[in-house]
Coordinates of C-alpha atoms and ligand atoms in Angstrom, one line a residue:
M674 CA 0.1 0.0 -0.1
T675 CA 1.6 3.3 -0.9
S676 CA 0.8 6.6 1.0
L677 CA -1.3 9.0 -1.4
L678 CA -2.6 11.7 1.2
K679 CA -1.0 13.1 4.4
I680 CA -2.8 15.4 6.7
S681 CA -1.0 16.8 9.4
N682 CA -2.2 18.7 12.3
V683 CA -4.9 20.9 10.2
Y684 CA -6.6 23.8 11.4
K685 CA -9.4 25.9 9.6
E686 CA -11.6 28.5 11.2
Y687 CA -14.2 30.7 9.6
K688 CA -14.2 34.3 10.9
I689 CA -17.6 36.4 10.1
K690 CA -17.0 40.1 11.2
K691 CA -18.3 40.6 14.7
D692 CA -19.2 36.9 15.7
L693 CA -16.5 34.4 17.6
P694 CA -14.6 32.7 15.0
V695 CA -15.9 29.2 14.3
K696 CA -13.2 26.6 14.2
A697 CA -14.6 24.5 11.7
V698 CA -11.4 21.8 11.3
N699 CA -9.4 21.7 14.8
G700 CA -6.5 19.8 14.6
I701 CA -7.0 16.8 12.2
S702 CA -4.3 14.6 10.7
L703 CA -5.1 11.7 8.8
D704 CA -3.1 9.4 5.9
V705 CA -4.9 7.8 3.2
N706 CA -3.3 5.1 0.9
S707 CA -3.6 5.0 -2.8
G708 CA -6.9 3.0 -3.7
E709 CA -8.6 3.6 -0.5
F710 CA -12.4 4.0 -0.2
I711 CA -13.0 6.6 3.0
A712 CA -16.1 7.3 4.8
I713 CA -16.1 10.9 6.5
C714 CA -18.9 10.9 8.9
G715 CA -20.7 13.4 11.7
V716 CA -23.4 15.4 12.5
S717 CA -24.1 18.7 10.5
G718 CA -21.6 21.3 11.2
S719 CA -19.0 18.9 12.3
G720 CA -16.6 20.1 9.8
K721 CA -16.8 17.3 7.1
S722 CA -17.3 19.5 3.9
T723 CA -14.6 22.0 5.4
L724 CA -11.9 19.0 5.4
L725 CA -12.8 18.1 2.0
H726 CA -12.6 21.5 0.6
L727 CA -9.1 21.6 2.3
I728 CA -8.1 18.5 0.5
G729 CA -9.7 19.5 -2.9
G730 CA -7.5 22.8 -2.7
V731 CA -10.6 25.0 -2.6
F732 CA -9.0 26.9 0.3
K733 CA -5.7 26.8 2.3
P734 CA -5.4 25.6 6.3
D735 CA -4.7 28.3 8.6
S736 CA -2.1 26.0 9.6
G737 CA -0.8 22.2 9.0
D738 CA 0.4 20.3 6.0
I739 CA -1.6 18.5 3.3
N740 CA 0.7 16.9 1.2
V741 CA -0.4 14.5 -2.2
T742 CA 2.2 12.2 -3.6
D743 CA 1.9 11.0 -6.9
K744 CA 3.0 7.6 -8.5
D745 CA 6.4 9.5 -9.9
G746 CA 7.0 10.4 -6.4
T747 CA 6.2 14.5 -6.8
V748 CA 4.5 16.0 -3.8
Y749 CA 1.9 18.6 -4.1
H750 CA 2.0 20.8 -0.9
V751 CA -1.6 22.0 -1.0
E752 CA -0.9 24.4 2.0
K753 CA 1.9 26.2 0.2
M754 CA 0.3 26.1 -3.4
N755 CA -0.2 29.9 -5.3
H756 CA -3.4 30.3 -7.2
Q757 CA -2.0 28.7 -10.6
D758 CA -0.8 25.3 -9.0
A759 CA -4.1 25.5 -7.0
A760 CA -5.8 25.7 -10.2
L761 CA -4.0 22.7 -11.7
Y762 CA -4.2 20.6 -8.5
R763 CA -8.5 21.2 -8.7
N764 CA -8.3 20.5 -12.5
K765 CA -5.8 17.5 -12.6
I766 CA -5.3 15.9 -9.2
T767 CA -9.0 15.9 -7.7
G768 CA -12.4 15.5 -9.1
Y769 CA -15.4 16.6 -7.2
V770 CA -18.8 15.2 -6.8
L771 CA -21.6 17.0 -4.9
Q772 CA -24.8 16.5 -3.9
D773 CA -26.8 18.8 -6.1
F774 CA -24.5 17.4 -8.9
G775 CA -23.0 21.2 -10.2
L776 CA -23.9 20.4 -13.6
I777 CA -24.9 22.7 -16.2
P778 CA -28.7 22.1 -17.0
Y779 CA -28.9 23.2 -20.8
R780 CA -25.9 22.0 -21.7
S781 CA -25.5 18.2 -22.7
V782 CA -24.1 15.3 -21.0
K783 CA -20.9 15.4 -23.2
E784 CA -20.5 19.2 -22.9
N785 CA -20.6 18.8 -19.2
V786 CA -18.2 15.9 -18.9
A787 CA -15.5 17.8 -21.2
V788 CA -15.7 21.2 -19.2
P789 CA -12.3 20.0 -17.0
L790 CA -11.0 19.2 -20.7
Y791 CA -11.9 22.4 -22.1
I792 CA -9.6 24.5 -19.4
N793 CA -6.5 22.2 -20.4
G794 CA -7.2 23.2 -24.3
E795 CA -7.1 19.6 -25.7
S796 CA -7.9 18.5 -29.2
S797 CA -11.6 17.9 -30.3
R798 CA -10.6 14.2 -31.2
N799 CA -9.1 13.7 -27.9
I800 CA -11.9 15.2 -26.0
E801 CA -14.6 13.1 -28.0
K802 CA -12.3 10.1 -27.0
K803 CA -11.7 10.6 -23.1
V804 CA -15.5 11.7 -22.7
N805 CA -16.9 8.4 -24.1
D806 CA -14.4 6.5 -22.2
A807 CA -15.5 8.0 -19.1
L808 CA -19.3 8.0 -19.8
Q809 CA -18.8 4.2 -20.8
K810 CA -17.0 3.8 -17.1
V811 CA -20.1 5.1 -15.4
G812 CA -22.7 3.3 -17.7
V813 CA -24.3 6.5 -19.3
L814 CA -22.7 6.4 -22.7
E815 CA -26.0 6.2 -24.6
L816 CA -27.2 9.8 -23.1
G817 CA -24.0 11.6 -24.4
K818 CA -26.4 14.3 -26.6
R819 CA -29.3 14.5 -23.9
P820 CA -29.4 18.0 -22.1
I821 CA -28.6 17.7 -18.3
S822 CA -32.0 19.0 -17.5
K823 CA -33.8 15.8 -19.3
L824 CA -31.9 13.0 -17.0
S825 CA -32.9 11.5 -13.8
G826 CA -31.1 12.2 -10.5
G827 CA -29.2 9.2 -10.6
Q828 CA -28.3 9.8 -14.4
K829 CA -27.1 13.4 -13.5
Q830 CA -24.6 11.8 -10.7
R831 CA -23.2 9.3 -13.1
V832 CA -22.4 12.0 -15.3
A833 CA -21.0 14.0 -12.5
I834 CA -19.1 11.2 -11.6
A835 CA -17.6 10.8 -15.3
R836 CA -16.7 14.8 -15.3
A837 CA -15.1 13.9 -11.9
L838 CA -13.0 10.9 -13.9
I839 CA -12.2 12.8 -17.0
N840 CA -8.3 13.7 -16.0
D841 CA -7.9 10.5 -14.4
P842 CA -7.4 12.4 -10.9
L843 CA -5.5 10.7 -7.6
I844 CA -8.5 11.4 -5.6
I845 CA -12.2 11.6 -6.1
L846 CA -13.8 13.7 -3.3
A847 CA -17.5 13.4 -3.1
D848 CA -19.8 15.5 -0.6
E849 CA -22.9 13.5 0.5
P850 CA -23.0 12.2 -3.6
T851 CA -26.1 10.5 -2.7
G852 CA -28.0 13.0 -0.4
A853 CA -30.7 13.9 -3.3
L854 CA -31.2 10.2 -4.3
D855 CA -34.0 8.2 -3.8
S856 CA -32.7 4.8 -1.8
E857 CA -32.5 2.4 -5.0
T858 CA -30.4 5.1 -7.1
K859 CA -28.5 5.9 -4.0
R860 CA -27.6 2.0 -4.0
D861 CA -26.9 2.3 -7.8
I862 CA -24.2 5.0 -7.2
L863 CA -22.7 3.6 -3.9
L864 CA -21.9 0.4 -5.7
L865 CA -20.7 2.5 -8.5
F866 CA -18.0 4.5 -6.2
R867 CA -17.3 0.6 -5.0
K868 CA -16.6 -0.3 -8.4
L869 CA -14.7 2.5 -9.0
A870 CA -12.6 1.9 -5.7
D871 CA -11.9 -1.7 -6.4
S872 CA -10.2 -0.8 -9.9
G873 CA -7.8 1.2 -7.7
K874 CA -9.4 4.9 -7.4
T875 CA -8.8 6.6 -4.1
I876 CA -12.1 8.1 -3.1
I877 CA -13.0 10.3 0.2
M878 CA -16.6 10.3 0.6
V879 CA -18.4 12.8 2.9
T880 CA -22.0 11.2 4.2
H881 CA -24.5 11.2 7.1
D882 CA -25.4 7.5 6.0
T883 CA -24.1 4.7 7.8
E884 CA -25.5 2.2 5.2
A885 CA -23.2 4.2 2.6
A886 CA -20.5 4.4 4.9
K887 CA -20.2 0.2 5.8
L888 CA -19.6 0.0 1.8
C889 CA -16.1 2.0 2.4
D890 CA -12.8 0.4 3.4
R891 CA -12.7 2.9 6.5
I892 CA -14.8 5.3 8.6
I893 CA -13.5 8.7 10.0
N894 CA -15.9 10.3 12.7
I895 CA -15.6 13.5 13.0
K896 CA -17.2 15.6 15.9
D897 CA -16.5 19.6 16.4
G898 CA -13.6 19.5 13.8
K899 CA -11.8 16.9 15.3
I900 CA -11.0 13.0 14.3
E901 CA -13.2 10.8 17.4
Ligands
LIG1458 N1 -18.3 29.7 4.4 C1 -18.7 30.1 6.1 N2 -18.0 31.0 6.8 C2 -18.5 30.7 8.1 N3 -18.8 29.6 8.9 C3 -19.0 28.4 7.9 C4 -18.6 28.4 6.4 N4 -18.8 27.4 6.0 C5 -18.9 26.5 7.1 N5 -19.0 27.1 8.4 C6 -19.2 26.9 9.9 O1 -18.3 25.9 9.9 C7 -18.6 24.8 10.6 C8 -18.1 23.2 9.6 O2 -19.1 23.5 8.5 P1 -19.0 22.4 7.4 O3 -19.5 22.9 6.3 O4 -17.6 21.9 7.1 O5 -19.7 21.2 7.9 P2 -20.2 19.6 7.5 O6 -19.9 18.8 8.7 O7 -20.1 19.6 6.2 O8 -21.9 20.0 7.6 P3 -23.2 19.3 7.0 O9 -23.3 18.1 7.2 O10 -24.5 20.1 7.5 O11 -23.2 19.8 5.7 C9 -20.1 24.6 11.2 O12 -20.3 25.5 12.1 C10 -20.3 26.0 9.7 O13 -21.3 26.9 10.4
LIG1459 MG1 -21.4 19.8 4.5

């Protein structure tokens, strides 16, 4: 097992004008190996999404280190990245999946999945191939031309997962990915994540749902910004 992500003593607080600062992540350390499927559990407001955003390079910790090591041994020091490096890291190293999908409703499935590739400036032939491969992986290849607004919730989440996979990222970060789905569709999506993890993808999934967490390799419980 190779170490992929190392979080060391990370803190993050939010300051809102006159209010006392909120210590959202309050001294978290965590090691994740390549290929692990991790559940992050905890009550509302415990700091789960904040931790995911820190791993995803959405913002930096106030203190502590977040390091990701790729197959060649290159280390990404997330806590030190400038804007440009952070943008590259978010595009190439991580893939985000959200509860409400975050897709562009009036665009087609293919156009949505291709968004991270447009940012790379890839050729249209490369884009077509990569998009088809990603749609195939999540089982919605036949829906490529359809606008997002004409899909079911489960189909939308499959498209969002295809988009997250498109640059073959080292880590998939999923924040309540089944929160908006009925129980049967939820099961399908969880099994898709399980399949991706079994094929070697590292997945960190925030969930309230103990059933969902049971499918993961390891459960991390968070309370008041700390690991319990
Ligand atoms: N942008 C923000 N500005 C100020 N406070 C925030 C902000 N985002 C989150 N918080 C606060 O930080 C704490 C942790 O929030 P976070 O969103 O990480 O929790 P969570 O575990 O993901 O909760 P939920 O399960 O409801 O999504 C909460 O007290 C929340 O109110
Ligand atoms: Mg949250």
